[in-house]
């Protein structure tokens, strides 16, 4: 079984690019199965189902969507196997830019929208810096020069990643992504995350609603960067 | 081995200019250059033991990768399908260096799509199913993507900047991405300002440039920074900039220039033009001698219109 985690900010083009890549994978006689993880709501499963491949949705609701995705990796793999699939494609919710739900042996793909401007590769953090491939979308909306500057910025954030210039509408780049997936080794043994999640649990996680400062405990960071521990 | 290829062909292809000189001679030279290139490849293959043919092909592509002054000799478009899935009437177009080729057709007929196929060196992986070859071969992946090795510079129809940077910062970054000297940024701005009405201020944010200023900036950027051997231009005439001058800047010596246009003068400046309809390539027309004569007339009319336009733009009264 191969595993591919496709992450990227909401609306960056993850589903659009994956839809084209799935067609290419099927042409190569592979059997991908898709799991979309989101927080509250998604219609991506309806789009994916049109491709005639097994599709499942996981809504994390009150749990952090990335933690939810990681916690359920074994179940997703089992499900994919039950469907007779040989590739598990996992589209994440891609909300938090602090951590990245990439297990080390999965192919980690970060989808990134060119129209967010050339500073965005520096903002997305581990989602991009720990990815194996960065898929640039929506290049049709900007000039070639802007695409090239964007590319340079991606390399500044992650010099080792493979960059694929894709287009979610025309399908440009999907063959390249499909080929990368095809050539990626199967997962094996115990997997570990590529990046440390944020510091422990915070008071908001445990249900604190009051805003004022003295209500909050744990590792806390001030606006000026000063960090302290408050609590027992 | 690979060194043989380009000098032979360049000696023949070298004198071909972009101007509308002698069409017949141009085509003859094109054919000769084509032949020479093919012979060189044949020699390559003959010298190598049969089993090493693939290797010799590889050397040629390597050569393009390694030598930044090397120019590709031919760009071949292998036909695919139109919007209804019917095969292109034109099954192959071979474009030699030094040639300006036009793409014409009604709005929505697939001109920009054809340009996009060329830009990404399609390998049957786009909706049109077309394939693009360089020197008769599928180009290596890094030629498609790495801006430092990119063979294609493109002036697209969409020209909105979204980057939140100053003009000069952006150009420096672009020069860096192409492996060029960042100081070229100043030169780009100077050149762009010869094409626009209101000058571009290097310290201004990119996003406030007007449509015409953006096109002028990107035209100058292609002439100075991108400077690739294949140049793709989509409807430069609508930019409100000096179109003929822009085309001259973009089509440096020995480049392959592909121009999408609705403008009769630009269409006739090309030595051939591909006619698009319903997403397909329907025919290729060579600019006839009669058309070249018409071109001279259009040039005069265009000069007159440009003069009038400037007069009106400057708030003066047409005499
Ligand atoms: N112009 C353009 N639009 C694109 C491209 N790729 C995607 N889009 C559009 O961007 C929008 C969002 O695309 P999706 O594929 O749904 O994005 P997503 O990342 O899956 O979104 P979520 O799953 O909601 O996070 C859609 O309207 C797409 O049609 C592209 O390359 N160019
Ligand atoms: N060979 C093809 N197969 C499938 N779809 C195509 C093909 N060629 C063009 N199209 C589609 O047709 C539409 C119009 O094409 P395109 O934008 O290239 O036209 P155009 O000639 O550049 O028009 P304009 O003059 O308005 O710029 C696009 O949505 C494109 O995807
Ligand atoms: Mg989606
Ligand atoms: Mg167009």
CSV table of N, CA, C and O in Angstrom, one decimal, chain A residues 118 136 142-153 156 165, chain B residues 119 145-150 152-155 159 161 163 165-186 188 206 214 217-228:
chain,number,residue,atom,x,y,z
A,118,UNK,N,3.8,36.0,-3.5
A,118,UNK,CA,5.1,35.3,-3.3
A,118,UNK,C,5.6,35.2,-1.8
A,118,UNK,O,6.7,34.6,-1.5
A,136,UNK,N,2.2,23.8,-7.4
A,136,UNK,CA,1.8,25.2,-7.5
A,136,UNK,C,0.5,25.2,-8.4
A,136,UNK,O,0.5,24.7,-9.5
A,142,UNK,N,-1.6,34.4,-13.3
A,142,UNK,CA,-0.5,35.4,-13.2
A,142,UNK,C,0.5,35.2,-14.3
A,142,UNK,O,0.4,34.3,-15.1
A,143,UNK,N,1.4,36.2,-14.4
A,143,UNK,CA,2.4,36.1,-15.4
A,143,UNK,C,3.4,35.0,-15.2
A,143,UNK,O,3.6,34.6,-14.1
A,144,UNK,N,4.2,34.7,-16.2
A,144,UNK,CA,5.2,33.7,-16.1
A,144,UNK,C,6.3,34.2,-15.1
A,144,UNK,O,6.7,33.4,-14.3
A,145,UNK,N,6.6,35.5,-15.1
A,145,UNK,CA,7.6,36.0,-14.2
A,145,UNK,C,7.1,35.8,-12.7
A,145,UNK,O,7.9,35.4,-11.9
A,146,UNK,N,5.8,36.0,-12.5
A,146,UNK,CA,5.3,35.8,-11.1
A,146,UNK,C,5.4,34.4,-10.7
A,146,UNK,O,5.7,34.0,-9.5
A,147,UNK,N,5.1,33.5,-11.6
A,147,UNK,CA,5.2,32.0,-11.3
A,147,UNK,C,6.6,31.7,-11.0
A,147,UNK,O,6.9,30.9,-10.1
A,148,UNK,N,7.6,32.3,-11.7
A,148,UNK,CA,9.0,31.9,-11.5
A,148,UNK,C,9.5,32.5,-10.1
A,148,UNK,O,10.3,31.8,-9.4
A,149,UNK,N,9.0,33.7,-9.8
A,149,UNK,CA,9.4,34.2,-8.5
A,149,UNK,C,8.8,33.4,-7.4
A,149,UNK,O,9.4,33.1,-6.4
A,150,UNK,N,7.6,32.9,-7.6
A,150,UNK,CA,6.9,32.1,-6.6
A,150,UNK,C,7.7,30.8,-6.4
A,150,UNK,O,7.9,30.4,-5.2
A,151,UNK,N,8.1,30.3,-7.5
A,151,UNK,CA,8.9,29.0,-7.4
A,151,UNK,C,10.2,29.2,-6.6
A,151,UNK,O,10.5,28.4,-5.8
A,152,UNK,N,10.8,30.3,-6.8
A,152,UNK,CA,12.0,30.6,-6.1
A,152,UNK,C,11.8,30.7,-4.6
A,152,UNK,O,12.5,30.3,-3.8
A,153,UNK,N,10.6,31.3,-4.3
A,153,UNK,CA,10.2,31.4,-2.9
A,153,UNK,C,10.0,30.1,-2.2
A,153,UNK,O,10.3,29.8,-1.1
A,156,UNK,N,13.2,28.6,-1.4
A,156,UNK,CA,13.8,29.2,-0.2
A,156,UNK,C,13.2,28.6,1.0
A,156,UNK,O,13.9,28.4,2.0
A,165,UNK,N,4.3,22.4,-11.4
A,165,UNK,CA,3.4,23.4,-11.8
A,165,UNK,C,2.1,22.8,-12.4
A,165,UNK,O,2.2,22.2,-13.4
B,119,UNK,N,4.0,26.2,-24.1
B,119,UNK,CA,4.7,26.7,-22.9
B,119,UNK,C,5.1,25.5,-22.0
B,119,UNK,O,6.1,25.5,-21.4
B,145,UNK,N,10.7,22.9,-16.5
B,145,UNK,CA,10.3,23.6,-15.3
B,145,UNK,C,11.3,24.5,-14.7
B,145,UNK,O,11.0,25.5,-14.2
B,146,UNK,N,12.6,24.1,-14.7
B,146,UNK,CA,13.6,24.9,-14.0
B,146,UNK,C,13.8,26.3,-14.7
B,146,UNK,O,14.3,26.3,-15.9
B,147,UNK,N,13.4,27.4,-14.1
B,147,UNK,CA,13.5,28.7,-14.8
B,147,UNK,C,15.0,29.0,-15.3
B,147,UNK,O,15.2,29.7,-16.2
B,148,UNK,N,15.9,28.4,-14.6
B,148,UNK,CA,17.3,28.7,-15.1
B,148,UNK,C,17.6,28.0,-16.4
B,148,UNK,O,18.6,28.4,-17.1
B,149,UNK,N,16.9,27.0,-16.7
B,149,UNK,CA,17.1,26.2,-18.0
B,149,UNK,C,16.0,26.4,-18.9
B,149,UNK,O,16.0,25.8,-20.0
B,150,UNK,N,15.0,27.2,-18.6
B,150,UNK,CA,13.8,27.2,-19.4
B,150,UNK,C,14.1,27.8,-20.8
B,150,UNK,O,14.8,28.7,-21.0
B,152,UNK,N,11.5,28.6,-22.7
B,152,UNK,CA,10.4,29.4,-23.2
B,152,UNK,C,10.1,30.6,-22.3
B,152,UNK,O,10.1,30.6,-21.1
B,153,UNK,N,10.0,31.8,-23.0
B,153,UNK,CA,9.5,33.0,-22.3
B,153,UNK,C,8.1,33.3,-22.8
B,153,UNK,O,7.8,33.1,-24.0
B,154,UNK,N,7.2,33.7,-21.9
B,154,UNK,CA,5.8,33.8,-22.3
B,154,UNK,C,5.2,35.1,-21.9
B,154,UNK,O,5.4,35.5,-20.7
B,155,UNK,N,4.6,35.8,-22.8
B,155,UNK,CA,3.8,37.0,-22.5
B,155,UNK,C,2.4,36.6,-22.6
B,155,UNK,O,1.9,36.5,-23.7
B,159,UNK,N,-2.6,39.5,-17.3
B,159,UNK,CA,-1.5,40.3,-16.8
B,159,UNK,C,-1.8,41.1,-15.6
B,159,UNK,O,-1.6,42.3,-15.6
B,161,UNK,N,-0.9,41.6,-11.7
B,161,UNK,CA,0.1,41.2,-10.7
B,161,UNK,C,-0.6,41.1,-9.4
B,161,UNK,O,-1.4,41.9,-9.0
B,163,UNK,N,1.6,40.0,-6.7
B,163,UNK,CA,2.7,40.0,-5.7
B,163,UNK,C,2.7,41.4,-5.0
B,163,UNK,O,2.7,42.4,-5.7
B,165,UNK,N,4.9,43.5,-3.8
B,165,UNK,CA,6.3,43.8,-3.7
B,165,UNK,C,6.4,45.1,-4.6
B,165,UNK,O,5.6,45.4,-5.4
B,166,UNK,N,7.6,45.8,-4.4
B,166,UNK,CA,7.8,46.9,-5.3
B,166,UNK,C,8.3,46.4,-6.6
B,166,UNK,O,8.8,45.2,-6.7
B,167,UNK,N,8.2,47.2,-7.7
B,167,UNK,CA,8.6,46.8,-9.0
B,167,UNK,C,10.0,46.3,-9.0
B,167,UNK,O,10.3,45.2,-9.6
B,168,UNK,N,10.9,47.1,-8.4
B,168,UNK,CA,12.3,46.7,-8.5
B,168,UNK,C,12.6,45.5,-7.7
B,168,UNK,O,13.4,44.6,-8.1
B,169,UNK,N,12.0,45.3,-6.5
B,169,UNK,CA,12.2,44.1,-5.7
B,169,UNK,C,11.8,42.9,-6.5
B,169,UNK,O,12.5,41.8,-6.5
B,170,UNK,N,10.6,43.0,-7.2
B,170,UNK,CA,10.1,41.9,-7.9
B,170,UNK,C,11.0,41.5,-9.1
B,170,UNK,O,11.3,40.3,-9.3
B,171,UNK,N,11.5,42.5,-9.8
B,171,UNK,CA,12.4,42.2,-10.9
B,171,UNK,C,13.7,41.5,-10.5
B,171,UNK,O,14.2,40.7,-11.1
B,172,UNK,N,14.2,42.0,-9.3
B,172,UNK,CA,15.5,41.4,-8.8
B,172,UNK,C,15.2,40.0,-8.4
B,172,UNK,O,16.1,39.1,-8.7
B,173,UNK,N,14.1,39.7,-7.8
B,173,UNK,CA,13.8,38.3,-7.5
B,173,UNK,C,13.6,37.5,-8.7
B,173,UNK,O,14.0,36.3,-8.7
B,174,UNK,N,13.0,38.1,-9.7
B,174,UNK,CA,12.8,37.3,-11.0
B,174,UNK,C,14.2,37.0,-11.6
B,174,UNK,O,14.4,35.9,-12.1
B,175,UNK,N,15.1,38.0,-11.6
B,175,UNK,CA,16.4,37.8,-12.2
B,175,UNK,C,17.1,36.7,-11.4
B,175,UNK,O,17.7,35.8,-12.0
B,176,UNK,N,16.9,36.7,-10.1
B,176,UNK,CA,17.6,35.6,-9.3
B,176,UNK,C,17.0,34.2,-9.7
B,176,UNK,O,17.7,33.3,-9.8
B,177,UNK,N,15.7,34.2,-9.9
B,177,UNK,CA,15.1,32.9,-10.2
B,177,UNK,C,15.5,32.4,-11.5
B,177,UNK,O,15.5,31.2,-11.8
B,178,UNK,N,15.9,33.3,-12.4
B,178,UNK,CA,16.4,32.9,-13.7
B,178,UNK,C,17.9,32.7,-13.8
B,178,UNK,O,18.5,32.6,-14.8
B,179,UNK,N,18.6,32.9,-12.6
B,179,UNK,CA,20.0,32.8,-12.5
B,179,UNK,C,20.7,34.0,-13.2
B,179,UNK,O,21.8,33.8,-13.7
B,180,UNK,N,20.1,35.1,-13.2
B,180,UNK,CA,20.7,36.3,-13.8
B,180,UNK,C,21.1,37.4,-12.8
B,180,UNK,O,20.7,37.3,-11.6
B,181,UNK,N,21.8,38.4,-13.2
B,181,UNK,CA,22.3,39.4,-12.3
B,181,UNK,C,21.1,40.3,-11.9
B,181,UNK,O,20.4,40.9,-12.7
B,182,UNK,N,20.9,40.5,-10.6
B,182,UNK,CA,19.7,41.3,-10.1
B,182,UNK,C,19.8,42.7,-10.6
B,182,UNK,O,18.7,43.4,-10.7
B,183,UNK,N,21.0,43.2,-10.9
B,183,UNK,CA,21.1,44.6,-11.4
B,183,UNK,C,20.4,44.8,-12.7
B,183,UNK,O,20.2,46.0,-13.1
B,184,UNK,N,20.0,43.8,-13.4
B,184,UNK,CA,19.3,43.9,-14.7
B,184,UNK,C,18.0,44.6,-14.4
B,184,UNK,O,17.4,45.1,-15.4
B,185,UNK,N,17.5,44.6,-13.2
B,185,UNK,CA,16.2,45.2,-12.9
B,185,UNK,C,16.1,46.6,-13.4
B,185,UNK,O,15.1,47.0,-14.0
B,186,UNK,N,17.1,47.4,-13.2
B,186,UNK,CA,17.1,48.8,-13.6
B,186,UNK,C,16.9,48.9,-15.1
B,186,UNK,O,16.2,49.7,-15.6
B,188,UNK,N,15.5,46.7,-17.1
B,188,UNK,CA,14.2,46.4,-17.5
B,188,UNK,C,13.2,47.6,-17.4
B,188,UNK,O,12.4,47.8,-18.3
B,206,UNK,N,3.9,46.7,-7.4
B,206,UNK,CA,3.6,46.1,-8.6
B,206,UNK,C,2.1,46.2,-8.9
B,206,UNK,O,1.6,46.3,-10.0
B,214,UNK,N,1.9,47.1,-17.0
B,214,UNK,CA,2.2,45.7,-16.7
B,214,UNK,C,2.8,45.0,-17.9
B,214,UNK,O,3.8,44.3,-17.9
B,217,UNK,N,6.1,46.2,-18.9
B,217,UNK,CA,7.1,45.7,-17.9
B,217,UNK,C,7.5,44.3,-18.2
B,217,UNK,O,8.7,43.9,-18.3
B,218,UNK,N,6.5,43.5,-18.5
B,218,UNK,CA,6.7,42.1,-18.8
B,218,UNK,C,7.4,41.9,-20.2
B,218,UNK,O,8.2,41.0,-20.4
B,219,UNK,N,7.1,42.8,-21.1
B,219,UNK,CA,7.8,42.7,-22.4
B,219,UNK,C,9.3,43.0,-22.2
B,219,UNK,O,10.1,42.2,-22.7
B,220,UNK,N,9.6,44.0,-21.4
B,220,UNK,CA,11.0,44.3,-21.2
B,220,UNK,C,11.7,43.2,-20.4
B,220,UNK,O,12.8,42.9,-20.6
B,221,UNK,N,10.9,42.7,-19.5
B,221,UNK,CA,11.4,41.6,-18.6
B,221,UNK,C,11.9,40.4,-19.5
B,221,UNK,O,12.9,39.8,-19.3
B,222,UNK,N,11.0,40.1,-20.5
B,222,UNK,CA,11.3,39.0,-21.4
B,222,UNK,C,12.6,39.3,-22.3
B,222,UNK,O,13.4,38.5,-22.5
B,223,UNK,N,12.7,40.6,-22.7
B,223,UNK,CA,13.8,41.0,-23.5
B,223,UNK,C,15.1,40.9,-22.7
B,223,UNK,O,16.1,40.5,-23.3
B,224,UNK,N,15.0,41.3,-21.5
B,224,UNK,CA,16.3,41.4,-20.7
B,224,UNK,C,16.6,40.2,-19.8
B,224,UNK,O,17.7,39.7,-19.7
B,225,UNK,N,15.6,39.8,-19.0
B,225,UNK,CA,15.8,38.8,-18.0
B,225,UNK,C,15.5,37.4,-18.5
B,225,UNK,O,16.3,36.5,-18.4
B,226,UNK,N,14.3,37.2,-19.0
B,226,UNK,CA,13.9,35.8,-19.4
B,226,UNK,C,14.7,35.4,-20.6
B,226,UNK,O,15.2,34.2,-20.7
B,227,UNK,N,14.9,36.2,-21.6
B,227,UNK,CA,15.7,36.0,-22.8
B,227,UNK,C,15.9,34.5,-23.2
B,227,UNK,O,17.0,34.0,-23.3
B,228,UNK,N,14.7,33.9,-23.4
B,228,UNK,CA,14.7,32.4,-23.7
B,228,UNK,C,14.7,32.3,-25.3
B,228,UNK,O,14.2,33.2,-25.9
